[in-house]
Amino acid sequence: MILLIVVLSLVVVFVGLRTVAFLRREKEDTDVFNPYLHKEKAGEVLHGEMIAFAENLPQNPQISCGVYARIFKRFLDAFISFFGLIILSPVFFALFVAIIIDDPGPVFFKQTRVGKDMKFFKVHKFRSMKMSTPHDMPTHMLQNPEQYITGVGKFLRKLSLDELPQIWDIFRGKMSIIGPRPALWNQADLVAEREKYGVNDLYPGLTGFAQINGRDELKISEKVSYDRKYKENISFWFDVKCFFGTIVSVLKSDGVVEGGTGEIEKHKSKVGK
């Protein structure tokens, strides 16, 4: 009995120390320079047209949100994500093993994304690309992105399973279940377009209205148009519609294009030449 108590105590201490270390790293992740909130120094980290976007972000309109968006939405996010982490733990374990067997290396990877009020945070994903893939770069900016995707990664991306670790980001209060997908820190054109309509005031989502209306194939202007409609009509039933619409889109693989935003439009242009 005493031995059992000692072992359990050691386990609790170990888990506690690992949790403290993890939370400390998470804090360090947020303590990074953000050019969108410090526009006078934007030129130090951005280049070319991106400097202009960051330095000249438009003033967004103040669109008030209802009680659901301000209070109940976060409560539902925390409640659902907590049980989601527990229920999906076997799936996490299976994918963990599959990723390691297919391409040895870290199972998860983190990217700097733009969160609520344009504050940076680290988004978590299952690694679906090879270790040699350039980091913090949108897929559509890669030359021949297919060459970087692992075998397991193709399966993960087709069913959007690579996004599952973001349930943790929802639980820790950095994301929401439904909302605009978080932009990469260097996607200044997308951030600036969203700022025109106050979309950056929202928590980014695991899925959103744009994801059930085109996903990767949408151009930035179209994507932001859907994000704007979502903000202006946010409600519990709108979130329910987006949630179940996402399930249908994932099962049908609608709008999944390797190469990312606007890739289908680019393909059509090439064909037309």
mmCIF file of C-alpha atoms in Angstrom:
data_model
loop_
_atom_site.group_PDB
_atom_site.id
_atom_site.type_symbol
_atom_site.label_atom_id
_atom_site.label_comp_id
_atom_site.label_asym_id
_atom_site.label_seq_id
_atom_site.Cartn_x
_atom_site.Cartn_y
_atom_site.Cartn_z
ATOM 1 C CA MET A 1 0.000 0.000 0.000
ATOM 2 C CA ILE A 2 2.776 2.406 0.920
ATOM 3 C CA LEU A 3 4.618 1.532 -2.291
ATOM 4 C CA LEU A 4 1.490 2.282 -4.322
ATOM 5 C CA ILE A 5 1.102 5.678 -2.648
ATOM 6 C CA VAL A 6 4.764 6.512 -3.351
ATOM 7 C CA VAL A 7 4.440 5.521 -7.012
ATOM 8 C CA LEU A 8 1.235 7.546 -7.454
ATOM 9 C CA SER A 9 2.881 10.539 -5.742
ATOM 10 C CA LEU A 10 5.857 10.343 -8.100
ATOM 11 C CA VAL A 11 3.518 10.158 -11.085
ATOM 12 C CA VAL A 12 1.576 13.212 -9.875
ATOM 13 C CA VAL A 13 4.799 15.165 -9.315
ATOM 14 C CA PHE A 14 6.144 14.170 -12.726
ATOM 15 C CA VAL A 15 2.922 15.137 -14.506
ATOM 16 C CA GLY A 16 2.818 18.390 -12.546
ATOM 17 C CA LEU A 17 6.376 19.323 -13.485
ATOM 18 C CA ARG A 18 5.746 18.464 -17.139
ATOM 19 C CA THR A 19 2.591 20.584 -17.092
ATOM 20 C CA VAL A 20 4.413 23.568 -15.563
ATOM 21 C CA ALA A 21 7.199 23.235 -18.151
ATOM 22 C CA PHE A 22 4.644 23.050 -20.949
ATOM 23 C CA LEU A 23 2.752 26.111 -19.733
ATOM 24 C CA ARG A 24 6.036 28.005 -19.426
ATOM 25 C CA ARG A 25 6.890 27.176 -23.032
ATOM 26 C CA GLU A 26 3.397 28.245 -24.078
ATOM 27 C CA LYS A 27 3.939 31.620 -22.388
ATOM 28 C CA GLU A 28 7.271 32.026 -24.154
ATOM 29 C CA ASP A 29 5.521 31.283 -27.433
ATOM 30 C CA THR A 30 3.310 34.336 -26.927
ATOM 31 C CA ASP A 31 6.180 36.615 -25.911
ATOM 32 C CA VAL A 32 7.239 37.297 -29.489
ATOM 33 C CA PHE A 33 7.308 40.497 -31.472
ATOM 34 C CA ASN A 34 4.014 41.124 -33.246
ATOM 35 C CA PRO A 35 4.297 43.500 -36.237
ATOM 36 C CA TYR A 36 0.519 43.943 -36.414
ATOM 37 C CA LEU A 37 0.438 45.425 -32.912
ATOM 38 C CA HIS A 38 3.770 47.302 -33.224
ATOM 39 C CA LYS A 39 3.470 48.754 -36.697
ATOM 40 C CA GLU A 40 6.334 51.233 -36.210
ATOM 41 C CA LYS A 41 8.772 48.275 -36.190
ATOM 42 C CA ALA A 42 7.032 46.211 -38.865
ATOM 43 C CA GLY A 43 9.886 46.697 -41.315
ATOM 44 C CA GLU A 44 12.235 44.759 -39.026
ATOM 45 C CA VAL A 45 10.449 41.455 -39.604
ATOM 46 C CA LEU A 46 8.377 41.930 -42.751
ATOM 47 C CA HIS A 47 9.493 42.579 -46.282
ATOM 48 C CA GLY A 48 8.191 44.182 -49.461
ATOM 49 C CA GLU A 49 4.444 44.581 -49.766
ATOM 50 C CA MET A 50 3.908 42.973 -46.366
ATOM 51 C CA ILE A 51 5.402 46.034 -44.673
ATOM 52 C CA ALA A 52 2.762 48.246 -46.289
ATOM 53 C CA PHE A 53 -0.028 45.910 -45.195
ATOM 54 C CA ALA A 54 1.162 45.848 -41.592
ATOM 55 C CA GLU A 55 1.896 49.571 -41.351
ATOM 56 C CA ASN A 56 -1.368 50.661 -42.966
ATOM 57 C CA LEU A 57 -3.945 48.325 -41.484
ATOM 58 C CA PRO A 58 -7.399 49.912 -41.821
ATOM 59 C CA GLN A 59 -9.539 50.792 -38.845
ATOM 60 C CA ASN A 60 -12.092 48.047 -38.407
ATOM 61 C CA PRO A 61 -15.774 48.798 -37.767
ATOM 62 C CA GLN A 62 -17.019 48.143 -34.238
ATOM 63 C CA ILE A 63 -19.706 45.513 -34.693
ATOM 64 C CA SER A 64 -21.253 44.567 -31.369
ATOM 65 C CA CYS A 65 -21.771 40.882 -30.628
ATOM 66 C CA GLY A 66 -24.629 39.405 -28.659
ATOM 67 C CA VAL A 67 -24.599 37.595 -25.325
ATOM 68 C CA TYR A 68 -24.005 34.251 -27.027
ATOM 69 C CA ALA A 69 -20.816 35.430 -28.742
ATOM 70 C CA ARG A 70 -19.492 37.218 -25.655
ATOM 71 C CA ILE A 71 -20.280 34.622 -22.956
ATOM 72 C CA PHE A 72 -21.917 31.330 -23.884
ATOM 73 C CA LYS A 73 -19.765 30.602 -26.926
ATOM 74 C CA ARG A 74 -16.595 30.400 -24.815
ATOM 75 C CA PHE A 75 -18.355 28.228 -22.224
ATOM 76 C CA LEU A 76 -19.420 25.762 -24.941
ATOM 77 C CA ASP A 77 -15.908 25.784 -26.430
ATOM 78 C CA ALA A 78 -14.339 24.871 -23.078
ATOM 79 C CA PHE A 79 -16.959 22.217 -22.273
ATOM 80 C CA ILE A 80 -16.907 20.495 -25.673
ATOM 81 C CA SER A 81 -13.110 20.641 -26.080
ATOM 82 C CA PHE A 82 -12.557 19.112 -22.630
ATOM 83 C CA PHE A 83 -14.681 16.067 -23.398
ATOM 84 C CA GLY A 84 -13.375 16.007 -26.963
ATOM 85 C CA LEU A 85 -9.812 15.540 -25.707
ATOM 86 C CA ILE A 86 -10.935 12.631 -23.515
ATOM 87 C CA ILE A 87 -13.145 10.877 -26.080
ATOM 88 C CA LEU A 88 -10.661 11.262 -28.937
ATOM 89 C CA SER A 89 -7.608 10.170 -26.930
ATOM 90 C CA PRO A 90 -7.540 6.701 -28.621
ATOM 91 C CA VAL A 91 -7.592 8.403 -32.036
ATOM 92 C CA PHE A 92 -4.742 10.685 -30.953
ATOM 93 C CA PHE A 93 -2.704 7.667 -29.870
ATOM 94 C CA ALA A 94 -3.308 5.774 -33.143
ATOM 95 C CA LEU A 95 -2.298 8.789 -35.247
ATOM 96 C CA PHE A 96 0.716 9.369 -32.987
ATOM 97 C CA VAL A 97 2.010 5.859 -33.745
ATOM 98 C CA ALA A 98 1.203 6.079 -37.482
ATOM 99 C CA ILE A 99 3.098 9.342 -37.916
ATOM 100 C CA ILE A 100 6.207 8.024 -36.158
ATOM 101 C CA ILE A 101 6.252 4.818 -38.215
ATOM 102 C CA ASP A 102 5.734 6.638 -41.517
ATOM 103 C CA ASP A 103 8.281 9.424 -40.996
ATOM 104 C CA PRO A 104 10.286 9.466 -37.727
ATOM 105 C CA GLY A 105 10.369 12.841 -36.029
ATOM 106 C CA PRO A 106 8.130 15.095 -33.952
ATOM 107 C CA VAL A 107 4.467 14.083 -34.057
ATOM 108 C CA PHE A 108 3.169 17.593 -33.475
ATOM 109 C CA PHE A 109 4.325 20.883 -34.861
ATOM 110 C CA LYS A 110 3.508 24.456 -33.971
ATOM 111 C CA GLN A 111 3.063 27.475 -36.189
ATOM 112 C CA THR A 112 2.767 31.151 -35.298
ATOM 113 C CA ARG A 113 -0.742 32.273 -36.153
ATOM 114 C CA VAL A 114 -2.775 35.455 -35.775
ATOM 115 C CA GLY A 115 -5.375 35.132 -33.046
ATOM 116 C CA LYS A 116 -8.053 37.325 -31.506
ATOM 117 C CA ASP A 117 -7.276 41.059 -31.715
ATOM 118 C CA MET A 118 -4.294 40.182 -33.975
ATOM 119 C CA LYS A 119 -2.320 38.707 -31.073
ATOM 120 C CA PHE A 120 0.063 35.909 -31.977
ATOM 121 C CA PHE A 121 -0.314 32.385 -30.619
ATOM 122 C CA LYS A 122 1.055 28.939 -31.439
ATOM 123 C CA VAL A 123 -1.382 26.635 -33.192
ATOM 124 C CA HIS A 124 -0.859 22.869 -32.811
ATOM 125 C CA LYS A 125 -1.254 20.319 -35.597
ATOM 126 C CA PHE A 126 -0.324 16.741 -36.355
ATOM 127 C CA ARG A 127 2.724 16.791 -38.617
ATOM 128 C CA SER A 128 1.621 15.852 -42.121
ATOM 129 C CA MET A 129 4.725 17.017 -43.978
ATOM 130 C CA LYS A 130 8.322 15.869 -44.100
ATOM 131 C CA MET A 131 10.976 17.207 -41.740
ATOM 132 C CA SER A 132 12.669 19.044 -44.634
ATOM 133 C CA THR A 133 9.602 21.202 -45.343
ATOM 134 C CA PRO A 134 10.148 24.986 -44.933
ATOM 135 C CA HIS A 135 8.573 26.097 -41.644
ATOM 136 C CA ASP A 136 5.998 28.889 -41.149
ATOM 137 C CA MET A 137 5.167 28.998 -44.862
ATOM 138 C CA PRO A 138 1.659 28.635 -46.308
ATOM 139 C CA THR A 139 1.256 25.541 -48.459
ATOM 140 C CA HIS A 140 0.308 27.618 -51.494
ATOM 141 C CA MET A 141 3.728 29.333 -51.379
ATOM 142 C CA LEU A 142 5.660 26.068 -51.669
ATOM 143 C CA GLN A 143 7.017 24.806 -54.961
ATOM 144 C CA ASN A 144 5.189 21.530 -55.684
ATOM 145 C CA PRO A 145 3.741 21.054 -52.168
ATOM 146 C CA GLU A 146 2.845 17.407 -52.891
ATOM 147 C CA GLN A 147 6.513 16.413 -52.622
ATOM 148 C CA TYR A 148 6.625 17.446 -48.961
ATOM 149 C CA ILE A 149 3.554 15.534 -47.773
ATOM 150 C CA THR A 150 4.063 12.157 -46.091
ATOM 151 C CA GLY A 151 1.949 9.092 -46.830
ATOM 152 C CA VAL A 152 0.090 9.380 -43.538
ATOM 153 C CA GLY A 153 -0.065 13.133 -44.069
ATOM 154 C CA LYS A 154 -2.179 12.751 -47.218
ATOM 155 C CA PHE A 155 -4.706 10.751 -45.223
ATOM 156 C CA LEU A 156 -4.647 13.278 -42.368
ATOM 157 C CA ARG A 157 -5.173 16.225 -44.683
ATOM 158 C CA LYS A 158 -7.942 14.588 -46.710
ATOM 159 C CA LEU A 159 -10.033 14.073 -43.570
ATOM 160 C CA SER A 160 -8.655 17.189 -41.793
ATOM 161 C CA LEU A 161 -7.367 14.967 -38.970
ATOM 162 C CA ASP A 162 -4.150 16.987 -38.833
ATOM 163 C CA GLU A 163 -6.212 19.768 -37.226
ATOM 164 C CA LEU A 164 -7.359 17.656 -34.248
ATOM 165 C CA PRO A 165 -4.644 18.915 -31.830
ATOM 166 C CA GLN A 166 -6.267 22.333 -32.104
ATOM 167 C CA ILE A 167 -8.905 21.011 -29.723
ATOM 168 C CA TRP A 168 -6.211 21.700 -27.122
ATOM 169 C CA ASP A 169 -5.874 25.264 -28.443
ATOM 170 C CA ILE A 170 -9.641 25.645 -28.016
ATOM 171 C CA PHE A 171 -9.502 24.322 -24.462
ATOM 172 C CA ARG A 172 -6.689 26.706 -23.485
ATOM 173 C CA GLY A 173 -8.683 29.678 -24.802
ATOM 174 C CA LYS A 174 -6.725 30.573 -27.933
ATOM 175 C CA MET A 175 -9.292 29.355 -30.447
ATOM 176 C CA SER A 176 -12.974 28.596 -30.829
ATOM 177 C CA ILE A 177 -14.693 25.588 -32.394
ATOM 178 C CA ILE A 178 -16.322 27.837 -35.005
ATOM 179 C CA GLY A 179 -14.669 30.983 -36.362
ATOM 180 C CA PRO A 180 -12.397 32.256 -39.136
ATOM 181 C CA ARG A 181 -9.407 29.987 -39.695
ATOM 182 C CA PRO A 182 -6.265 31.529 -38.092
ATOM 183 C CA ALA A 183 -3.965 33.223 -40.576
ATOM 184 C CA LEU A 184 -0.219 32.630 -40.551
ATOM 185 C CA TRP A 185 1.665 35.547 -39.005
ATOM 186 C CA ASN A 186 3.091 36.504 -42.429
ATOM 187 C CA GLN A 187 -0.210 36.402 -44.347
ATOM 188 C CA ALA A 188 -0.510 40.155 -44.025
ATOM 189 C CA ASP A 189 -2.851 40.473 -47.014
ATOM 190 C CA LEU A 190 -5.402 38.177 -45.359
ATOM 191 C CA VAL A 191 -4.990 39.918 -41.981
ATOM 192 C CA ALA A 192 -5.455 43.360 -43.560
ATOM 193 C CA GLU A 193 -8.549 42.301 -45.499
ATOM 194 C CA ARG A 194 -10.104 40.844 -42.347
ATOM 195 C CA GLU A 195 -9.303 44.000 -40.409
ATOM 196 C CA LYS A 196 -11.528 46.024 -42.766
ATOM 197 C CA TYR A 197 -14.553 44.182 -41.439
ATOM 198 C CA GLY A 198 -13.548 43.567 -37.837
ATOM 199 C CA VAL A 199 -13.041 39.826 -38.357
ATOM 200 C CA ASN A 200 -9.773 39.943 -36.399
ATOM 201 C CA ASP A 201 -11.838 40.702 -33.273
ATOM 202 C CA LEU A 202 -13.040 37.079 -33.229
ATOM 203 C CA TYR A 203 -11.316 34.006 -31.863
ATOM 204 C CA PRO A 204 -10.041 31.949 -34.817
ATOM 205 C CA GLY A 205 -11.843 28.660 -35.302
ATOM 206 C CA LEU A 206 -11.136 24.997 -35.872
ATOM 207 C CA THR A 207 -13.617 25.381 -38.716
ATOM 208 C CA GLY A 208 -15.829 28.161 -39.985
ATOM 209 C CA PHE A 209 -18.354 29.444 -42.515
ATOM 210 C CA ALA A 210 -15.681 29.741 -45.216
ATOM 211 C CA GLN A 211 -14.659 26.107 -44.661
ATOM 212 C CA ILE A 212 -18.111 24.846 -45.661
ATOM 213 C CA ASN A 213 -18.130 27.102 -48.723
ATOM 214 C CA GLY A 214 -14.903 26.227 -50.485
ATOM 215 C CA ARG A 215 -12.010 25.791 -47.998
ATOM 216 C CA ASP A 216 -8.688 25.856 -49.892
ATOM 217 C CA GLU A 217 -10.140 26.786 -53.256
ATOM 218 C CA LEU A 218 -11.402 30.211 -52.145
ATOM 219 C CA LYS A 219 -9.575 33.394 -53.021
ATOM 220 C CA ILE A 220 -8.744 35.680 -50.085
ATOM 221 C CA SER A 221 -11.492 38.166 -50.946
ATOM 222 C CA GLU A 222 -14.085 35.363 -51.070
ATOM 223 C CA LYS A 223 -12.825 33.811 -47.845
ATOM 224 C CA VAL A 224 -13.032 37.134 -45.999
ATOM 225 C CA SER A 225 -16.508 37.716 -47.403
ATOM 226 C CA TYR A 226 -17.684 34.525 -45.686
ATOM 227 C CA ASP A 227 -15.783 35.479 -42.503
ATOM 228 C CA ARG A 228 -17.557 38.839 -42.518
ATOM 229 C CA LYS A 229 -20.984 37.212 -42.941
ATOM 230 C CA TYR A 230 -20.193 34.920 -40.040
ATOM 231 C CA LYS A 231 -19.298 37.799 -37.723
ATOM 232 C CA GLU A 232 -22.372 39.805 -38.660
ATOM 233 C CA ASN A 233 -24.713 36.827 -38.097
ATOM 234 C CA ILE A 234 -22.974 34.917 -35.308
ATOM 235 C CA SER A 235 -25.381 32.829 -33.233
ATOM 236 C CA PHE A 236 -25.734 29.392 -31.677
ATOM 237 C CA TRP A 237 -27.692 28.036 -34.649
ATOM 238 C CA PHE A 238 -25.211 29.508 -37.129
ATOM 239 C CA ASP A 239 -22.435 27.667 -35.272
ATOM 240 C CA VAL A 240 -24.481 24.439 -35.380
ATOM 241 C CA LYS A 241 -24.898 24.901 -39.139
ATOM 242 C CA CYS A 242 -21.139 25.386 -39.606
ATOM 243 C CA PHE A 243 -20.331 22.396 -37.383
ATOM 244 C CA PHE A 244 -22.486 19.888 -39.232
ATOM 245 C CA GLY A 245 -21.647 21.503 -42.575
ATOM 246 C CA THR A 246 -17.991 20.850 -41.827
ATOM 247 C CA ILE A 247 -18.658 17.149 -41.193
ATOM 248 C CA VAL A 248 -20.353 16.872 -44.596
ATOM 249 C CA SER A 249 -17.535 18.794 -46.336
ATOM 250 C CA VAL A 250 -14.839 16.636 -44.729
ATOM 251 C CA LEU A 251 -16.565 13.370 -45.663
ATOM 252 C CA LYS A 252 -16.922 14.607 -49.256
ATOM 253 C CA SER A 253 -13.419 16.190 -49.281
ATOM 254 C CA ASP A 254 -14.972 19.359 -50.709
ATOM 255 C CA GLY A 255 -12.564 22.185 -51.427
ATOM 256 C CA VAL A 256 -9.394 20.347 -50.406
ATOM 257 C CA VAL A 257 -6.623 21.478 -52.728
ATOM 258 C CA GLU A 258 -2.927 20.975 -52.085
ATOM 259 C CA GLY A 259 -1.416 24.379 -52.664
ATOM 260 C CA GLY A 260 -3.963 26.227 -50.589
ATOM 261 C CA THR A 261 -5.835 29.477 -50.985
ATOM 262 C CA GLY A 262 -7.102 30.211 -54.480
ATOM 263 C CA GLU A 263 -5.272 27.275 -56.050
ATOM 264 C CA ILE A 264 -8.211 26.163 -58.199
ATOM 265 C CA GLU A 265 -8.547 29.679 -59.582
ATOM 266 C CA LYS A 266 -4.841 29.619 -60.501
ATOM 267 C CA HIS A 267 -5.317 26.279 -62.247
ATOM 268 C CA LYS A 268 -8.256 27.637 -64.259
ATOM 269 C CA SER A 269 -6.153 30.628 -65.339
ATOM 270 C CA LYS A 270 -3.362 28.376 -66.575
ATOM 271 C CA VAL A 271 -5.794 26.196 -68.498
ATOM 272 C CA GLY A 272 -7.343 29.236 -70.114
ATOM 273 C CA LYS A 273 -4.003 30.508 -71.431
#
